[in-house]
JSON list of C-alpha atoms in Angstrom, two decimals:
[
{"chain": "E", "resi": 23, "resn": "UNK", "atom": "CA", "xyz": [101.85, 95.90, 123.03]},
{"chain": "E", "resi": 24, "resn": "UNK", "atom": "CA", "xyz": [101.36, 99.47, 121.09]},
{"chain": "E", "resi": 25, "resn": "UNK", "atom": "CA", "xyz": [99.14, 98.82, 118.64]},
{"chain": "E", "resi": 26, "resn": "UNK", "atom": "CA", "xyz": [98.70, 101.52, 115.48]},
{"chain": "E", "resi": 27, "resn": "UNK", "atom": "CA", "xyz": [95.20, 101.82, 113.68]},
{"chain": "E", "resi": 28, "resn": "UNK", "atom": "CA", "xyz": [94.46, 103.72, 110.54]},
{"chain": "E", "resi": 29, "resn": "UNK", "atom": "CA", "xyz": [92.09, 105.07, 109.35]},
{"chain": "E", "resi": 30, "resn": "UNK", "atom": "CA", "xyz": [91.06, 107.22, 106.14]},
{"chain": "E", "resi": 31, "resn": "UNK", "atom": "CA", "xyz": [92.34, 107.42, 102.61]},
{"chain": "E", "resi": 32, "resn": "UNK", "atom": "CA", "xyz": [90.31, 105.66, 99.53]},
{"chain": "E", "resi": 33, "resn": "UNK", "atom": "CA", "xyz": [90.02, 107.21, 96.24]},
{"chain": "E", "resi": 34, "resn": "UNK", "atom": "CA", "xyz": [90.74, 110.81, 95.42]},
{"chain": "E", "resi": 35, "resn": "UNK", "atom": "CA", "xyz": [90.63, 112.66, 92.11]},
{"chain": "E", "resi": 36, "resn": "UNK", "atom": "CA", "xyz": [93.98, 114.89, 91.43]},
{"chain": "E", "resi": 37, "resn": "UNK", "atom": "CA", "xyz": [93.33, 118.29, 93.13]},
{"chain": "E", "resi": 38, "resn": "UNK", "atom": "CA", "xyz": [91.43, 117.05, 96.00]},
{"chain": "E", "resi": 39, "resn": "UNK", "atom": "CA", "xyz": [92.36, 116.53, 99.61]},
{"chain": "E", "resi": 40, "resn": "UNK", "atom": "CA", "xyz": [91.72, 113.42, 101.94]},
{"chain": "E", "resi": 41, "resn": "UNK", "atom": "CA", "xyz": [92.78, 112.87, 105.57]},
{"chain": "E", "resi": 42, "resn": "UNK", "atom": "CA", "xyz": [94.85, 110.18, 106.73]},
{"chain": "E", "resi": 43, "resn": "UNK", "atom": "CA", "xyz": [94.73, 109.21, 110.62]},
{"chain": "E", "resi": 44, "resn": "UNK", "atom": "CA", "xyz": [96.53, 106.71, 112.95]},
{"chain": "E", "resi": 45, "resn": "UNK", "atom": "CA", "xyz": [95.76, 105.78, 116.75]},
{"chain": "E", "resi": 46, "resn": "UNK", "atom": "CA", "xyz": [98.15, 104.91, 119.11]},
{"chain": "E", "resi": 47, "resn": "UNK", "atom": "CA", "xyz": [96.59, 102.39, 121.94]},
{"chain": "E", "resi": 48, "resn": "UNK", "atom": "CA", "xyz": [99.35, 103.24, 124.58]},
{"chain": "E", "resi": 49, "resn": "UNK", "atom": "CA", "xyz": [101.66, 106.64, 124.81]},
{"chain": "E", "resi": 50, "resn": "UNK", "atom": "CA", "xyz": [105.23, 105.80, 123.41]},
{"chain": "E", "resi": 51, "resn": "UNK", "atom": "CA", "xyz": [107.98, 108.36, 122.94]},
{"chain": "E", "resi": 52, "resn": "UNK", "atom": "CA", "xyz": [109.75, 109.27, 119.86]},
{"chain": "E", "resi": 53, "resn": "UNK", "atom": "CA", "xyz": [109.08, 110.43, 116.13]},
{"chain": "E", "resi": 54, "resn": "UNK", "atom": "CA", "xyz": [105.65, 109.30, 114.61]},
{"chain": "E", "resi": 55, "resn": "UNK", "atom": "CA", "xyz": [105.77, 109.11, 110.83]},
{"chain": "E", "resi": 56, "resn": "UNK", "atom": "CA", "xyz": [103.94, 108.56, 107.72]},
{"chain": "E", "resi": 57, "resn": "UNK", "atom": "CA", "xyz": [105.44, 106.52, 104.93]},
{"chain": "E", "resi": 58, "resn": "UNK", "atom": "CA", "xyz": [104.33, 105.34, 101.93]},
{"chain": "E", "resi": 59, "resn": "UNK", "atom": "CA", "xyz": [105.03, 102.55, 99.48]},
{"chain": "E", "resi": 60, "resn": "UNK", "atom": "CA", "xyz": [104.23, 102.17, 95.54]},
{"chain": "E", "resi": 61, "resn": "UNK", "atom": "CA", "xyz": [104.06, 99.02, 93.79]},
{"chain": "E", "resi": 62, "resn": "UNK", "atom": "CA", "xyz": [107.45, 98.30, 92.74]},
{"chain": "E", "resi": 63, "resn": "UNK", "atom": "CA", "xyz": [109.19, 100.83, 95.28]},
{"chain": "E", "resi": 64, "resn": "UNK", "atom": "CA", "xyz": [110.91, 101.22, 98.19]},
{"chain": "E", "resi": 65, "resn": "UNK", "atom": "CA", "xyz": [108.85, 102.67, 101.23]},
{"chain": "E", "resi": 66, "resn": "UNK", "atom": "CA", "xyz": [109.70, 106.37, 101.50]},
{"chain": "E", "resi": 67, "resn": "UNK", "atom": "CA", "xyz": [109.08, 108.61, 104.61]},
{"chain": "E", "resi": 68, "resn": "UNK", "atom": "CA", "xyz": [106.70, 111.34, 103.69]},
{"chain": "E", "resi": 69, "resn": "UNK", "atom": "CA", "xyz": [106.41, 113.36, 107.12]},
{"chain": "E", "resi": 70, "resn": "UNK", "atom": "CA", "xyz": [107.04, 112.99, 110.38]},
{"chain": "E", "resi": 71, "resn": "UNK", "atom": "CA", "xyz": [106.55, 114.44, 113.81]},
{"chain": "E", "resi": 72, "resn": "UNK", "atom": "CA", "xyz": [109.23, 114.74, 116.57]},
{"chain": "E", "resi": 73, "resn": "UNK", "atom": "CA", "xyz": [108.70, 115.38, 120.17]},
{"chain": "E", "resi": 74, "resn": "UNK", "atom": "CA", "xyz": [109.65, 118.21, 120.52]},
{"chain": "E", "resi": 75, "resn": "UNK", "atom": "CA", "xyz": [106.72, 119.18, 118.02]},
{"chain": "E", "resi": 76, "resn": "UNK", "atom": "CA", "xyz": [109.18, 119.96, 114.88]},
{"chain": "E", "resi": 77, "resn": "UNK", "atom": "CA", "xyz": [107.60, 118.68, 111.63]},
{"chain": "E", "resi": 78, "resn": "UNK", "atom": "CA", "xyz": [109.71, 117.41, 108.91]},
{"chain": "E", "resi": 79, "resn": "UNK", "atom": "CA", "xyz": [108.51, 116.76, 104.94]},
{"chain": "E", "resi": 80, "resn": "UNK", "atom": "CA", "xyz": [109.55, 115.00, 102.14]},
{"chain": "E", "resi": 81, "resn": "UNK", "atom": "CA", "xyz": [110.21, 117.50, 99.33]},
{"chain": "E", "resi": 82, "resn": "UNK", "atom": "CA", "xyz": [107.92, 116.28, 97.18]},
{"chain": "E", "resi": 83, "resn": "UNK", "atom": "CA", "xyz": [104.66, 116.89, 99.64]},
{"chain": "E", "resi": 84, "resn": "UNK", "atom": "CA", "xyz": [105.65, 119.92, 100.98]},
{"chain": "E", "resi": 85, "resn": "UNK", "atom": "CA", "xyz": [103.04, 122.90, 100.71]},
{"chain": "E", "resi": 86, "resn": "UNK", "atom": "CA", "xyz": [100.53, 120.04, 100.00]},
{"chain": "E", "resi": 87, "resn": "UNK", "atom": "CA", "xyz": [101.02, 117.77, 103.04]},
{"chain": "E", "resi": 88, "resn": "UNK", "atom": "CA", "xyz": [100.44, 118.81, 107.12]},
{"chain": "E", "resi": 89, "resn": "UNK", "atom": "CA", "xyz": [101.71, 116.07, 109.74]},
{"chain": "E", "resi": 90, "resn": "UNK", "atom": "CA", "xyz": [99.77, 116.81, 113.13]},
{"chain": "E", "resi": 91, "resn": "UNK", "atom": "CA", "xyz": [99.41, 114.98, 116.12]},
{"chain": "E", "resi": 92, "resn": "UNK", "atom": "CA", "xyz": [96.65, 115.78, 118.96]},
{"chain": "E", "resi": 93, "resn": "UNK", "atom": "CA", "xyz": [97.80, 114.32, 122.46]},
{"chain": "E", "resi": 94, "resn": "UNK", "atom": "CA", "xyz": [94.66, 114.02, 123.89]},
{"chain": "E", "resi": 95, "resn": "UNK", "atom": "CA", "xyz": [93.44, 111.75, 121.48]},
{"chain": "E", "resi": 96, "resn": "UNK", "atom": "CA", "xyz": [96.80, 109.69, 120.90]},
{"chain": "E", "resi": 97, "resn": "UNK", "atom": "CA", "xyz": [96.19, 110.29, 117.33]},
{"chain": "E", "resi": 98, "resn": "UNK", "atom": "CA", "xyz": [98.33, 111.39, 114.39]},
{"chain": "E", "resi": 99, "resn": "UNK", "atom": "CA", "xyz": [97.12, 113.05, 110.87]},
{"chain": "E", "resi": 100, "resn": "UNK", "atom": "CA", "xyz": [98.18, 113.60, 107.61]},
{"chain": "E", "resi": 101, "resn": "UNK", "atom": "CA", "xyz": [96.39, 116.20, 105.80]},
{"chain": "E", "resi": 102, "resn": "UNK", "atom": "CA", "xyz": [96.92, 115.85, 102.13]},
{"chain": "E", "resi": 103, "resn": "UNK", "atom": "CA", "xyz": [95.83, 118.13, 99.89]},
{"chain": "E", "resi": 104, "resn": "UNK", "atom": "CA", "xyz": [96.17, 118.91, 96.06]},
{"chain": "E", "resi": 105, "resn": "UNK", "atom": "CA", "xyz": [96.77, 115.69, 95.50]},
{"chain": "E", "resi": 106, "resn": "UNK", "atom": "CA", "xyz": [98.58, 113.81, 92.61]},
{"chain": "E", "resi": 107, "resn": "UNK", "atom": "CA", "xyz": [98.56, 110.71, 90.51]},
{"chain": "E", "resi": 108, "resn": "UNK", "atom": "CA", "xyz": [101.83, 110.09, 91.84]},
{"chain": "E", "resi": 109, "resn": "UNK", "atom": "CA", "xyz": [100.96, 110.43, 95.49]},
{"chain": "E", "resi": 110, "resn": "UNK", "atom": "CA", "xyz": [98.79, 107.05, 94.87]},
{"chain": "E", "resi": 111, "resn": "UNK", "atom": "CA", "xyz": [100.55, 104.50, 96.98]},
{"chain": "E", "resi": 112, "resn": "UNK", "atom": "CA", "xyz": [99.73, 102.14, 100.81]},
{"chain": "E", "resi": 113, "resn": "UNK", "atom": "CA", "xyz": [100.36, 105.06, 103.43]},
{"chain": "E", "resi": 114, "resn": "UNK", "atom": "CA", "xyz": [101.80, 103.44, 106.43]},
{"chain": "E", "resi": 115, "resn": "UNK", "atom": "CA", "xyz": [102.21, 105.20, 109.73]},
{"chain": "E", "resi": 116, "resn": "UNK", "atom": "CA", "xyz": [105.55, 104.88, 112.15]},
{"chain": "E", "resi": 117, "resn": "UNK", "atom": "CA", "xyz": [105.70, 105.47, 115.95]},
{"chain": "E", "resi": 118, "resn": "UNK", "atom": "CA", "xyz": [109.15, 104.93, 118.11]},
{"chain": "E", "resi": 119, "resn": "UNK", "atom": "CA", "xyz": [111.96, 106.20, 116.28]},
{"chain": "E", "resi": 120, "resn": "UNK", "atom": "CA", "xyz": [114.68, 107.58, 118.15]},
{"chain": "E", "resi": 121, "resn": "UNK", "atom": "CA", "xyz": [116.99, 108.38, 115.42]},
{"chain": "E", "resi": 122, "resn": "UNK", "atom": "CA", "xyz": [116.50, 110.04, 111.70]},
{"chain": "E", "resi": 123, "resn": "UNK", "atom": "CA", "xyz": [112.81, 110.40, 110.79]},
{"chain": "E", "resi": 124, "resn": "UNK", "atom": "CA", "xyz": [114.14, 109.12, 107.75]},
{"chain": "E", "resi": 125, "resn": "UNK", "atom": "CA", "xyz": [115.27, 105.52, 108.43]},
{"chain": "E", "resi": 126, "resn": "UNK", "atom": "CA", "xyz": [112.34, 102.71, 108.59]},
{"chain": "E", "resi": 127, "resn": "UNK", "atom": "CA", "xyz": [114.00, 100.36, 110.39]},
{"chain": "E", "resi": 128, "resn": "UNK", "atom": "CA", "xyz": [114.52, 102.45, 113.46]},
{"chain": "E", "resi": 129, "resn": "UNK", "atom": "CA", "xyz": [110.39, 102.58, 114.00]},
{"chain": "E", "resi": 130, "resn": "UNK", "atom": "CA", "xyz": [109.27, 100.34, 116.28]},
{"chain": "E", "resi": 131, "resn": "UNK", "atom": "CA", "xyz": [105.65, 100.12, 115.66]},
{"chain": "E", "resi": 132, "resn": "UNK", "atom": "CA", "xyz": [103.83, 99.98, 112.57]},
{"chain": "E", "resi": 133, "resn": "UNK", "atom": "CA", "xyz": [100.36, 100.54, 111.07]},
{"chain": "E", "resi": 134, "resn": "UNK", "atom": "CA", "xyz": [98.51, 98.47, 108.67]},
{"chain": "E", "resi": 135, "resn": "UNK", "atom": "CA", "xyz": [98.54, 100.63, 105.68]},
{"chain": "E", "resi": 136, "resn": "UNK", "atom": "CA", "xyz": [95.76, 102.19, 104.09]},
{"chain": "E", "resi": 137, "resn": "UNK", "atom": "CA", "xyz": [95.48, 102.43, 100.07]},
{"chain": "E", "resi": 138, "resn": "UNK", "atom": "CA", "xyz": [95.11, 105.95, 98.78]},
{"chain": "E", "resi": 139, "resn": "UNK", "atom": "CA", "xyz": [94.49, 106.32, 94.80]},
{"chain": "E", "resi": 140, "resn": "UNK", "atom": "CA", "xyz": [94.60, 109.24, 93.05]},
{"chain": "E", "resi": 141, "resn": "UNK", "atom": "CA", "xyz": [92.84, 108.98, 89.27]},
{"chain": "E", "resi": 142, "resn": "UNK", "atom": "CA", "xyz": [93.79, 111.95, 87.09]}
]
């Protein structure tokens, strides 16, 4: 069973930068992502990191946000810097997807979800 484990994120005043990571416990092909949910919305893919090593953003973290992954480690990051208020939201990370990096329901492993708050 792949199991996902994050770690990171907290509180962070707008401007500042906090790290997001997520280990994987056993190698499994495909796009890892990082989503995030607000109360009240739908979960929305923020970045995501494909195989082949492309990187894809959301629009509305990019110049702010870097997706990387290191291999040796099995680990994934999000970098997130100048953060906003409206960045505040549960940051979930997504392993397995074969198809759009876009599409939740074609991950097949999941992270718990960390909590990161931004206060203006």
């Amino acid at each position: 069973q792949v199991q996902l484990v994050q770690s990171g994120g907290g509180s962070v005043e707008a401007g500042g930068s906090t790290r997001l990571s997520c280990a994987v416990s056993t190698y499994t092909y495909g796009t890892m992502a990082w989503y995030r949910q607000a109360p009240g919305k739908q979960r929305e893919a923020v970045a995501a990191f494909a195989p082949d090593g492309r990187t894809f953003y959301d629009d509305s973290v990019k110049e702010r946000f870097t997706i990387s992954k290191d291999n040796a480690k099995n680990t994934l990051y999000l970098q997130m810097n100048s953060l906003k208020p409206e960045d505040s939201a549960v940051y979930f990370c997504a392993a397995g997807s074969l198809g759009s990096w876009v599409v939740p329901k074609l991950y097949k492993y999941w992270g718990q979800g960390t909590q990161v708050t931004v206060s203006s």
